[in-house]
Short mmCIF file of N, CA and C in Angstrom, two decimals:
data_model
loop_
_atom_site.label_atom_id
_atom_site.label_comp_id
_atom_site.label_asym_id
_atom_site.label_seq_id
_atom_site.Cartn_x
_atom_site.Cartn_y
_atom_site.Cartn_z
N GLN A 1 -20.17 -2.43 12.52
CA GLN A 1 -21.35 -3.20 13.43
C GLN A 1 -20.73 -3.28 15.09
N LYS A 2 -19.58 -3.72 15.00
CA LYS A 2 -19.44 -3.79 16.58
C LYS A 2 -17.63 -3.49 16.26
N PRO A 3 -17.26 -2.37 17.90
CA PRO A 3 -15.88 -2.55 17.98
C PRO A 3 -14.97 -3.82 17.72
N ILE A 4 -13.99 -3.17 17.53
CA ILE A 4 -12.27 -4.15 16.82
C ILE A 4 -11.11 -3.45 17.38
N ALA A 5 -10.68 -4.51 18.72
CA ALA A 5 -9.14 -4.07 18.62
C ALA A 5 -8.45 -3.88 17.80
N VAL A 6 -7.09 -3.63 18.00
CA VAL A 6 -6.41 -3.76 16.46
C VAL A 6 -5.47 -4.91 17.00
N GLY A 7 -5.18 -5.31 15.51
CA GLY A 7 -4.69 -6.53 15.14
C GLY A 7 -5.73 -7.62 14.78
N GLU A 8 -7.27 -6.65 15.04
CA GLU A 8 -8.49 -7.67 14.40
C GLU A 8 -9.19 -7.18 12.87
N ASP A 9 -10.06 -8.02 12.34
CA ASP A 9 -10.43 -7.90 11.42
C ASP A 9 -11.07 -8.01 11.04
N PHE A 10 -11.96 -7.61 9.91
CA PHE A 10 -13.68 -7.70 9.70
C PHE A 10 -13.54 -7.91 7.30
N THR A 11 -14.22 -8.42 7.36
CA THR A 11 -14.10 -8.93 5.80
C THR A 11 -15.56 -7.86 5.24
N ALA A 12 -15.54 -7.23 4.28
CA ALA A 12 -16.92 -6.64 3.46
C ALA A 12 -16.55 -7.35 2.35
N GLU A 13 -17.93 -7.58 1.18
CA GLU A 13 -17.98 -8.20 0.02
C GLU A 13 -18.91 -7.03 -0.82
N VAL A 14 -18.02 -6.35 -1.77
CA VAL A 14 -19.28 -5.54 -2.83
C VAL A 14 -18.84 -5.74 -4.26
N PRO A 15 -20.21 -5.99 -4.22
CA PRO A 15 -20.43 -6.33 -6.28
C PRO A 15 -20.46 -4.88 -7.30
N MET A 16 -20.34 -5.15 -8.17
CA MET A 16 -20.19 -4.43 -8.98
C MET A 16 -20.43 -4.42 -10.35
N GLU A 17 -21.06 -3.45 -10.87
CA GLU A 17 -21.30 -3.66 -12.43
C GLU A 17 -20.05 -2.93 -13.34
N PHE A 18 -19.45 -3.05 -14.25
CA PHE A 18 -18.71 -2.70 -15.15
C PHE A 18 -19.00 -2.62 -16.00
N PRO A 19 -19.64 -1.30 -16.58
CA PRO A 19 -20.10 -1.36 -18.23
C PRO A 19 -19.64 -1.48 -19.42
N MET A 20 -19.99 -2.62 -20.32
CA MET A 20 -19.26 -2.39 -21.76
C MET A 20 -19.97 -2.07 -23.03
N ALA A 21 -19.77 -1.08 -23.61
CA ALA A 21 -20.10 -0.36 -24.65
C ALA A 21 -20.83 -1.49 -25.51
N GLY A 22 -22.38 -1.98 -25.78
CA GLY A 22 -22.47 -2.73 -26.89
C GLY A 22 -23.07 -3.75 -26.88
N MET A 23 -22.32 -4.15 -24.82
CA MET A 23 -22.98 -5.70 -25.04
C MET A 23 -23.29 -5.19 -22.82
N GLN A 24 -23.73 -6.54 -22.13
CA GLN A 24 -24.37 -6.57 -21.05
C GLN A 24 -23.20 -6.48 -19.86
N PRO A 25 -23.52 -5.44 -19.16
CA PRO A 25 -21.76 -5.73 -18.01
C PRO A 25 -21.86 -6.84 -17.57
N ILE A 26 -20.04 -6.37 -17.18
CA ILE A 26 -19.92 -7.65 -16.36
C ILE A 26 -19.96 -6.91 -15.18
N GLU A 27 -20.47 -8.72 -14.64
CA GLU A 27 -20.52 -8.36 -12.74
C GLU A 27 -19.37 -8.70 -11.92
N MET A 28 -18.74 -7.98 -11.63
CA MET A 28 -17.45 -7.95 -10.53
C MET A 28 -18.08 -8.57 -8.82
N LYS A 29 -16.97 -8.96 -7.80
CA LYS A 29 -16.67 -9.13 -6.43
C LYS A 29 -15.83 -9.00 -6.32
N ILE A 30 -15.70 -7.48 -5.64
CA ILE A 30 -14.75 -7.55 -5.01
C ILE A 30 -15.01 -7.82 -3.49
N ARG A 31 -13.73 -8.58 -2.60
CA ARG A 31 -13.25 -8.98 -1.00
C ARG A 31 -12.48 -7.97 -0.77
N MET A 32 -13.26 -7.69 0.75
CA MET A 32 -12.10 -6.88 0.90
C MET A 32 -11.94 -7.30 2.98
N THR A 33 -10.49 -7.83 2.88
CA THR A 33 -9.97 -7.38 4.18
C THR A 33 -9.36 -6.47 5.07
N TYR A 34 -10.57 -5.51 6.41
CA TYR A 34 -9.74 -4.93 7.10
C TYR A 34 -9.18 -5.32 7.73
N THR A 35 -8.08 -5.29 8.22
CA THR A 35 -7.16 -5.56 9.51
C THR A 35 -6.62 -4.41 9.86
N LEU A 36 -6.98 -4.19 11.46
CA LEU A 36 -6.80 -2.51 12.11
C LEU A 36 -5.55 -2.43 13.04
N THR A 37 -5.27 -1.84 12.44
CA THR A 37 -3.08 -1.69 12.81
C THR A 37 -2.78 -0.72 13.80
N ALA A 38 -3.93 0.33 13.95
CA ALA A 38 -3.48 1.34 14.47
C ALA A 38 -4.44 2.37 15.28
N LEU A 39 -4.66 2.94 15.93
CA LEU A 39 -5.86 4.03 16.97
C LEU A 39 -4.78 5.11 17.37
N ARG A 40 -4.79 6.10 16.39
CA ARG A 40 -4.51 7.88 17.01
C ARG A 40 -5.18 8.54 16.96
N ASP A 41 -5.61 9.52 17.21
CA ASP A 41 -5.74 10.60 16.86
C ASP A 41 -7.23 10.83 16.16
N GLY A 42 -7.86 9.93 17.23
CA GLY A 42 -9.69 9.40 16.40
C GLY A 42 -9.32 9.36 15.38
N ARG A 43 -8.11 8.57 14.82
CA ARG A 43 -8.46 7.50 13.35
C ARG A 43 -8.02 6.84 13.80
N ALA A 44 -8.87 5.65 12.63
CA ALA A 44 -8.54 4.24 12.73
C ALA A 44 -7.75 3.67 11.62
N TYR A 45 -6.89 3.61 11.66
CA TYR A 45 -5.39 3.14 10.18
C TYR A 45 -5.67 1.32 10.11
N PHE A 46 -5.50 0.83 8.49
CA PHE A 46 -6.29 -0.80 8.35
C PHE A 46 -5.50 -0.55 7.19
N ASP A 47 -4.93 -2.02 6.78
CA ASP A 47 -4.11 -2.37 6.28
C ASP A 47 -5.62 -2.85 5.39
N MET A 48 -5.88 -3.26 3.81
CA MET A 48 -6.82 -3.93 3.15
C MET A 48 -5.74 -4.79 2.51
N ASP A 49 -6.36 -6.65 2.69
CA ASP A 49 -5.99 -7.51 1.46
C ASP A 49 -7.40 -7.47 0.69
N GLN A 50 -7.41 -7.37 -0.64
CA GLN A 50 -8.18 -7.15 -1.67
C GLN A 50 -8.14 -8.42 -2.17
N ARG A 51 -9.23 -9.10 -3.36
CA ARG A 51 -9.40 -10.20 -3.88
C ARG A 51 -10.95 -9.72 -5.00
N VAL A 52 -10.22 -9.61 -6.08
CA VAL A 52 -11.44 -9.36 -7.37
C VAL A 52 -11.50 -10.44 -8.00
N GLU A 53 -13.40 -10.91 -8.40
CA GLU A 53 -12.98 -12.08 -9.31
C GLU A 53 -14.53 -11.48 -9.84
N ALA A 54 -14.32 -11.87 -11.38
CA ALA A 54 -15.48 -12.01 -12.29
C ALA A 54 -15.36 -13.45 -13.28
N LEU A 55 -17.06 -13.20 -14.18
CA LEU A 55 -15.99 -13.96 -14.78
C LEU A 55 -17.75 -13.87 -15.28
N THR A 56 -17.41 -14.41 -17.00
CA THR A 56 -19.01 -13.57 -17.42
C THR A 56 -18.83 -14.52 -19.19
N SER A 57 -20.74 -14.73 -19.43
CA SER A 57 -20.29 -15.78 -20.84
C SER A 57 -21.38 -14.12 -21.61
N GLN A 58 -20.68 -13.74 -22.72
CA GLN A 58 -21.40 -13.17 -23.57
C GLN A 58 -21.96 -13.44 -24.73
N GLN A 59 -22.11 -13.36 -25.87
CA GLN A 59 -22.52 -13.77 -27.22
C GLN A 59 -21.44 -14.47 -27.94
N GLN A 60 -20.68 -13.61 -28.17
CA GLN A 60 -19.08 -14.20 -28.94
C GLN A 60 -18.19 -14.46 -28.02
N PHE A 61 -18.14 -14.04 -26.36
CA PHE A 61 -17.00 -14.45 -25.86
C PHE A 61 -16.78 -15.08 -24.16
N ARG A 62 -16.01 -15.35 -23.76
CA ARG A 62 -16.04 -15.59 -22.16
C ARG A 62 -15.41 -14.92 -21.55
N MET A 63 -15.31 -14.52 -20.17
CA MET A 63 -14.11 -13.79 -19.75
C MET A 63 -13.69 -13.93 -18.11
N ARG A 64 -13.11 -14.35 -17.51
CA ARG A 64 -12.48 -14.31 -16.58
C ARG A 64 -11.22 -13.46 -16.13
N VAL A 65 -11.70 -12.85 -15.01
CA VAL A 65 -11.18 -11.72 -14.03
C VAL A 65 -11.04 -12.24 -12.37
N GLU A 66 -9.59 -12.06 -12.00
CA GLU A 66 -8.82 -12.59 -11.03
C GLU A 66 -7.88 -11.06 -10.37
N GLY A 67 -8.16 -10.97 -9.69
CA GLY A 67 -6.40 -10.21 -8.86
C GLY A 67 -6.99 -10.08 -7.95
N VAL A 68 -6.04 -9.78 -6.95
CA VAL A 68 -5.03 -10.38 -5.47
C VAL A 68 -4.81 -9.03 -5.44
N GLY A 69 -4.70 -8.27 -4.34
CA GLY A 69 -4.08 -7.13 -3.59
C GLY A 69 -3.71 -6.30 -2.60
N THR A 70 -3.56 -5.67 -2.08
CA THR A 70 -3.41 -4.67 -1.06
C THR A 70 -3.41 -3.35 -1.24
N GLY A 71 -3.76 -2.94 -0.04
CA GLY A 71 -4.16 -1.36 0.28
C GLY A 71 -4.29 -1.34 1.60
N THR A 72 -3.92 0.59 1.67
CA THR A 72 -4.12 0.94 2.93
C THR A 72 -5.52 2.16 2.99
N GLY A 73 -6.01 1.87 4.47
CA GLY A 73 -7.06 2.91 4.88
C GLY A 73 -6.88 3.55 6.03
N VAL A 74 -7.81 5.32 6.01
CA VAL A 74 -8.08 5.32 7.03
C VAL A 74 -9.13 6.33 7.37
N PHE A 75 -9.59 5.89 8.46
CA PHE A 75 -11.60 5.80 8.90
C PHE A 75 -11.33 6.83 10.27
N GLN A 76 -12.39 7.62 10.19
CA GLN A 76 -12.21 9.08 10.92
C GLN A 76 -13.68 8.57 11.61
N VAL A 77 -12.65 7.94 13.03
CA VAL A 77 -13.89 7.11 13.69
C VAL A 77 -15.09 7.96 14.78
N LYS A 78 -14.55 9.50 15.13
CA LYS A 78 -15.70 10.07 15.27
C LYS A 78 -16.80 10.62 14.64
N ASN A 79 -16.45 10.94 13.11
CA ASN A 79 -17.50 11.66 12.11
C ASN A 79 -17.92 10.39 11.15
N GLY A 80 -16.82 9.25 11.46
CA GLY A 80 -17.92 7.97 10.28
C GLY A 80 -17.03 8.27 8.93
N PHE A 81 -16.45 8.51 8.60
CA PHE A 81 -16.26 7.77 7.16
C PHE A 81 -14.55 7.68 6.85
N TRP A 82 -14.21 7.54 5.70
CA TRP A 82 -13.63 7.25 5.87
C TRP A 82 -12.40 8.57 4.85
N GLU A 83 -11.80 8.84 5.77
CA GLU A 83 -10.65 10.10 5.07
C GLU A 83 -9.51 9.22 4.21
N SER A 84 -8.90 9.10 3.49
CA SER A 84 -7.79 8.17 2.76
C SER A 84 -8.07 6.81 2.67
N ILE A 85 -8.43 5.79 1.63
CA ILE A 85 -7.98 4.64 1.20
C ILE A 85 -6.73 4.36 -0.31
N SER A 86 -5.71 3.48 0.03
CA SER A 86 -5.03 3.46 -1.44
C SER A 86 -5.21 1.86 -1.57
N SER A 87 -5.36 1.76 -2.74
CA SER A 87 -5.27 0.10 -3.60
C SER A 87 -4.53 0.05 -5.14
N GLN A 88 -3.74 -0.84 -4.56
CA GLN A 88 -2.90 -2.16 -5.43
C GLN A 88 -2.90 -2.74 -6.04
N ILE A 89 -3.36 -3.57 -7.23
CA ILE A 89 -4.60 -4.91 -7.34
C ILE A 89 -3.68 -5.46 -8.64
N PRO A 90 -3.52 -5.99 -8.98
CA PRO A 90 -2.14 -6.96 -10.11
C PRO A 90 -4.07 -7.23 -10.70
N MET A 91 -4.43 -7.83 -12.09
CA MET A 91 -5.05 -8.91 -12.23
C MET A 91 -4.72 -9.55 -13.26
N GLU A 92 -5.19 -10.32 -13.87
CA GLU A 92 -5.33 -11.39 -14.69
C GLU A 92 -6.56 -11.29 -15.32
N VAL A 93 -6.88 -11.15 -16.88
CA VAL A 93 -7.69 -11.07 -17.96
C VAL A 93 -7.58 -12.05 -19.34
N GLU A 94 -8.88 -13.12 -18.40
CA GLU A 94 -8.65 -13.85 -19.40
C GLU A 94 -9.89 -14.05 -20.78
N ILE A 95 -9.82 -14.06 -21.85
CA ILE A 95 -10.48 -13.89 -22.40
C ILE A 95 -10.86 -15.15 -23.89
N LEU A 96 -11.48 -16.18 -23.90
CA LEU A 96 -11.97 -17.18 -25.29
C LEU A 96 -12.57 -16.56 -25.41
N MET A 97 -12.64 -15.98 -27.56
CA MET A 97 -13.49 -15.90 -28.09
C MET A 97 -13.98 -17.16 -28.79
N GLU A 98 -14.91 -16.94 -29.73
CA GLU A 98 -15.30 -17.97 -30.79
C GLU A 98 -14.20 -18.65 -31.77
N GLY A 99 -14.07 -19.87 -31.67
CA GLY A 99 -13.63 -20.15 -32.91
C GLY A 99 -12.06 -20.57 -31.96
N GLY A 100 -11.91 -20.50 -30.63
CA GLY A 100 -10.98 -20.89 -29.78
C GLY A 100 -9.96 -19.91 -29.49
N ILE A 101 -9.68 -19.08 -29.92
CA ILE A 101 -9.21 -17.58 -29.86
C ILE A 101 -9.15 -17.03 -28.25
N ARG A 102 -7.75 -16.88 -27.76
CA ARG A 102 -7.82 -17.03 -26.32
C ARG A 102 -6.44 -15.45 -26.28
N PHE A 103 -7.35 -14.63 -25.44
CA PHE A 103 -6.11 -13.79 -24.36
C PHE A 103 -6.27 -13.54 -23.68
N ILE A 104 -5.00 -13.59 -23.13
CA ILE A 104 -4.45 -13.39 -21.64
C ILE A 104 -4.23 -11.70 -21.34
N SER A 105 -4.21 -10.75 -20.32
CA SER A 105 -3.61 -9.85 -20.34
C SER A 105 -3.43 -9.60 -18.77
N GLN A 106 -2.10 -9.17 -18.27
CA GLN A 106 -2.02 -8.83 -16.74
C GLN A 106 -1.87 -7.25 -16.78
N MET A 107 -2.94 -6.96 -16.27
CA MET A 107 -2.58 -5.39 -15.60
C MET A 107 -2.76 -5.29 -14.01
N GLU A 108 -2.67 -3.97 -13.76
CA GLU A 108 -2.23 -3.08 -12.36
C GLU A 108 -2.91 -1.73 -12.11
N THR A 109 -4.44 -2.08 -11.26
CA THR A 109 -4.90 -1.33 -11.29
C THR A 109 -4.74 -0.80 -9.49
N GLN A 110 -4.34 0.70 -9.28
CA GLN A 110 -3.80 1.16 -8.74
C GLN A 110 -5.06 2.84 -8.01
N SER A 111 -5.11 2.70 -7.25
CA SER A 111 -6.34 4.18 -7.01
C SER A 111 -6.09 4.33 -5.63
N THR A 112 -6.84 5.67 -5.41
CA THR A 112 -6.76 6.27 -4.43
C THR A 112 -7.59 7.65 -3.78
N VAL A 113 -8.27 7.90 -3.14
CA VAL A 113 -9.08 8.15 -2.44
C VAL A 113 -9.40 8.91 -1.14
N VAL A 114 -9.48 10.40 -1.57
CA VAL A 114 -9.28 11.23 -0.29
C VAL A 114 -9.96 12.42 -0.19
N THR A 115 -10.88 11.73 0.81
CA THR A 115 -12.27 12.80 1.31
C THR A 115 -12.17 13.46 1.99
N THR A 116 -12.04 15.36 1.12
CA THR A 116 -11.98 16.08 2.22
C THR A 116 -13.52 17.16 2.47
N LEU A 117 -13.56 17.55 3.58
CA LEU A 117 -14.83 18.24 4.00
C LEU A 117 -14.22 19.54 4.13
N LYS A 118 -15.55 20.58 3.95
CA LYS A 118 -15.59 21.74 3.40
C LYS A 118 -16.40 22.12 4.89
N PRO A 119 -16.69 23.57 5.04
CA PRO A 119 -17.62 23.79 5.69
C PRO A 119 -19.25 24.71 4.69
N ALA A 120 -20.33 24.40 5.09
CA ALA A 120 -21.40 24.47 3.92
C ALA A 120 -21.33 26.52 3.97
N GLN A 121 -21.56 26.65 2.54
CA GLN A 121 -21.43 27.64 2.63
C GLN A 121 -22.68 28.93 2.71
#
């Protein structure tokens, strides 16, 4: 929306649906804060702080997901696309079942996205 300087940040929130077989999808929110760390060779380098949240109630259970993690990204300024993004988010998932049964699990998501442009054929 507007140019930023090294050291400045901006925040984006992305809604996401996680499909579940035989149930309604779980609606999640991912909130990312990008901090510009460097500008070199037409690329903008970012550190990212991320927060994932979900709370859903289905017929048989209630589920809560929370996670906070970090990542990095490289944005090609001239061409206007993310060249690469890597992130790591530890999460806690709590499921409360009918009858008072409670499951808590710890998990960690790791993701890497790399964009490669090839000439049209």
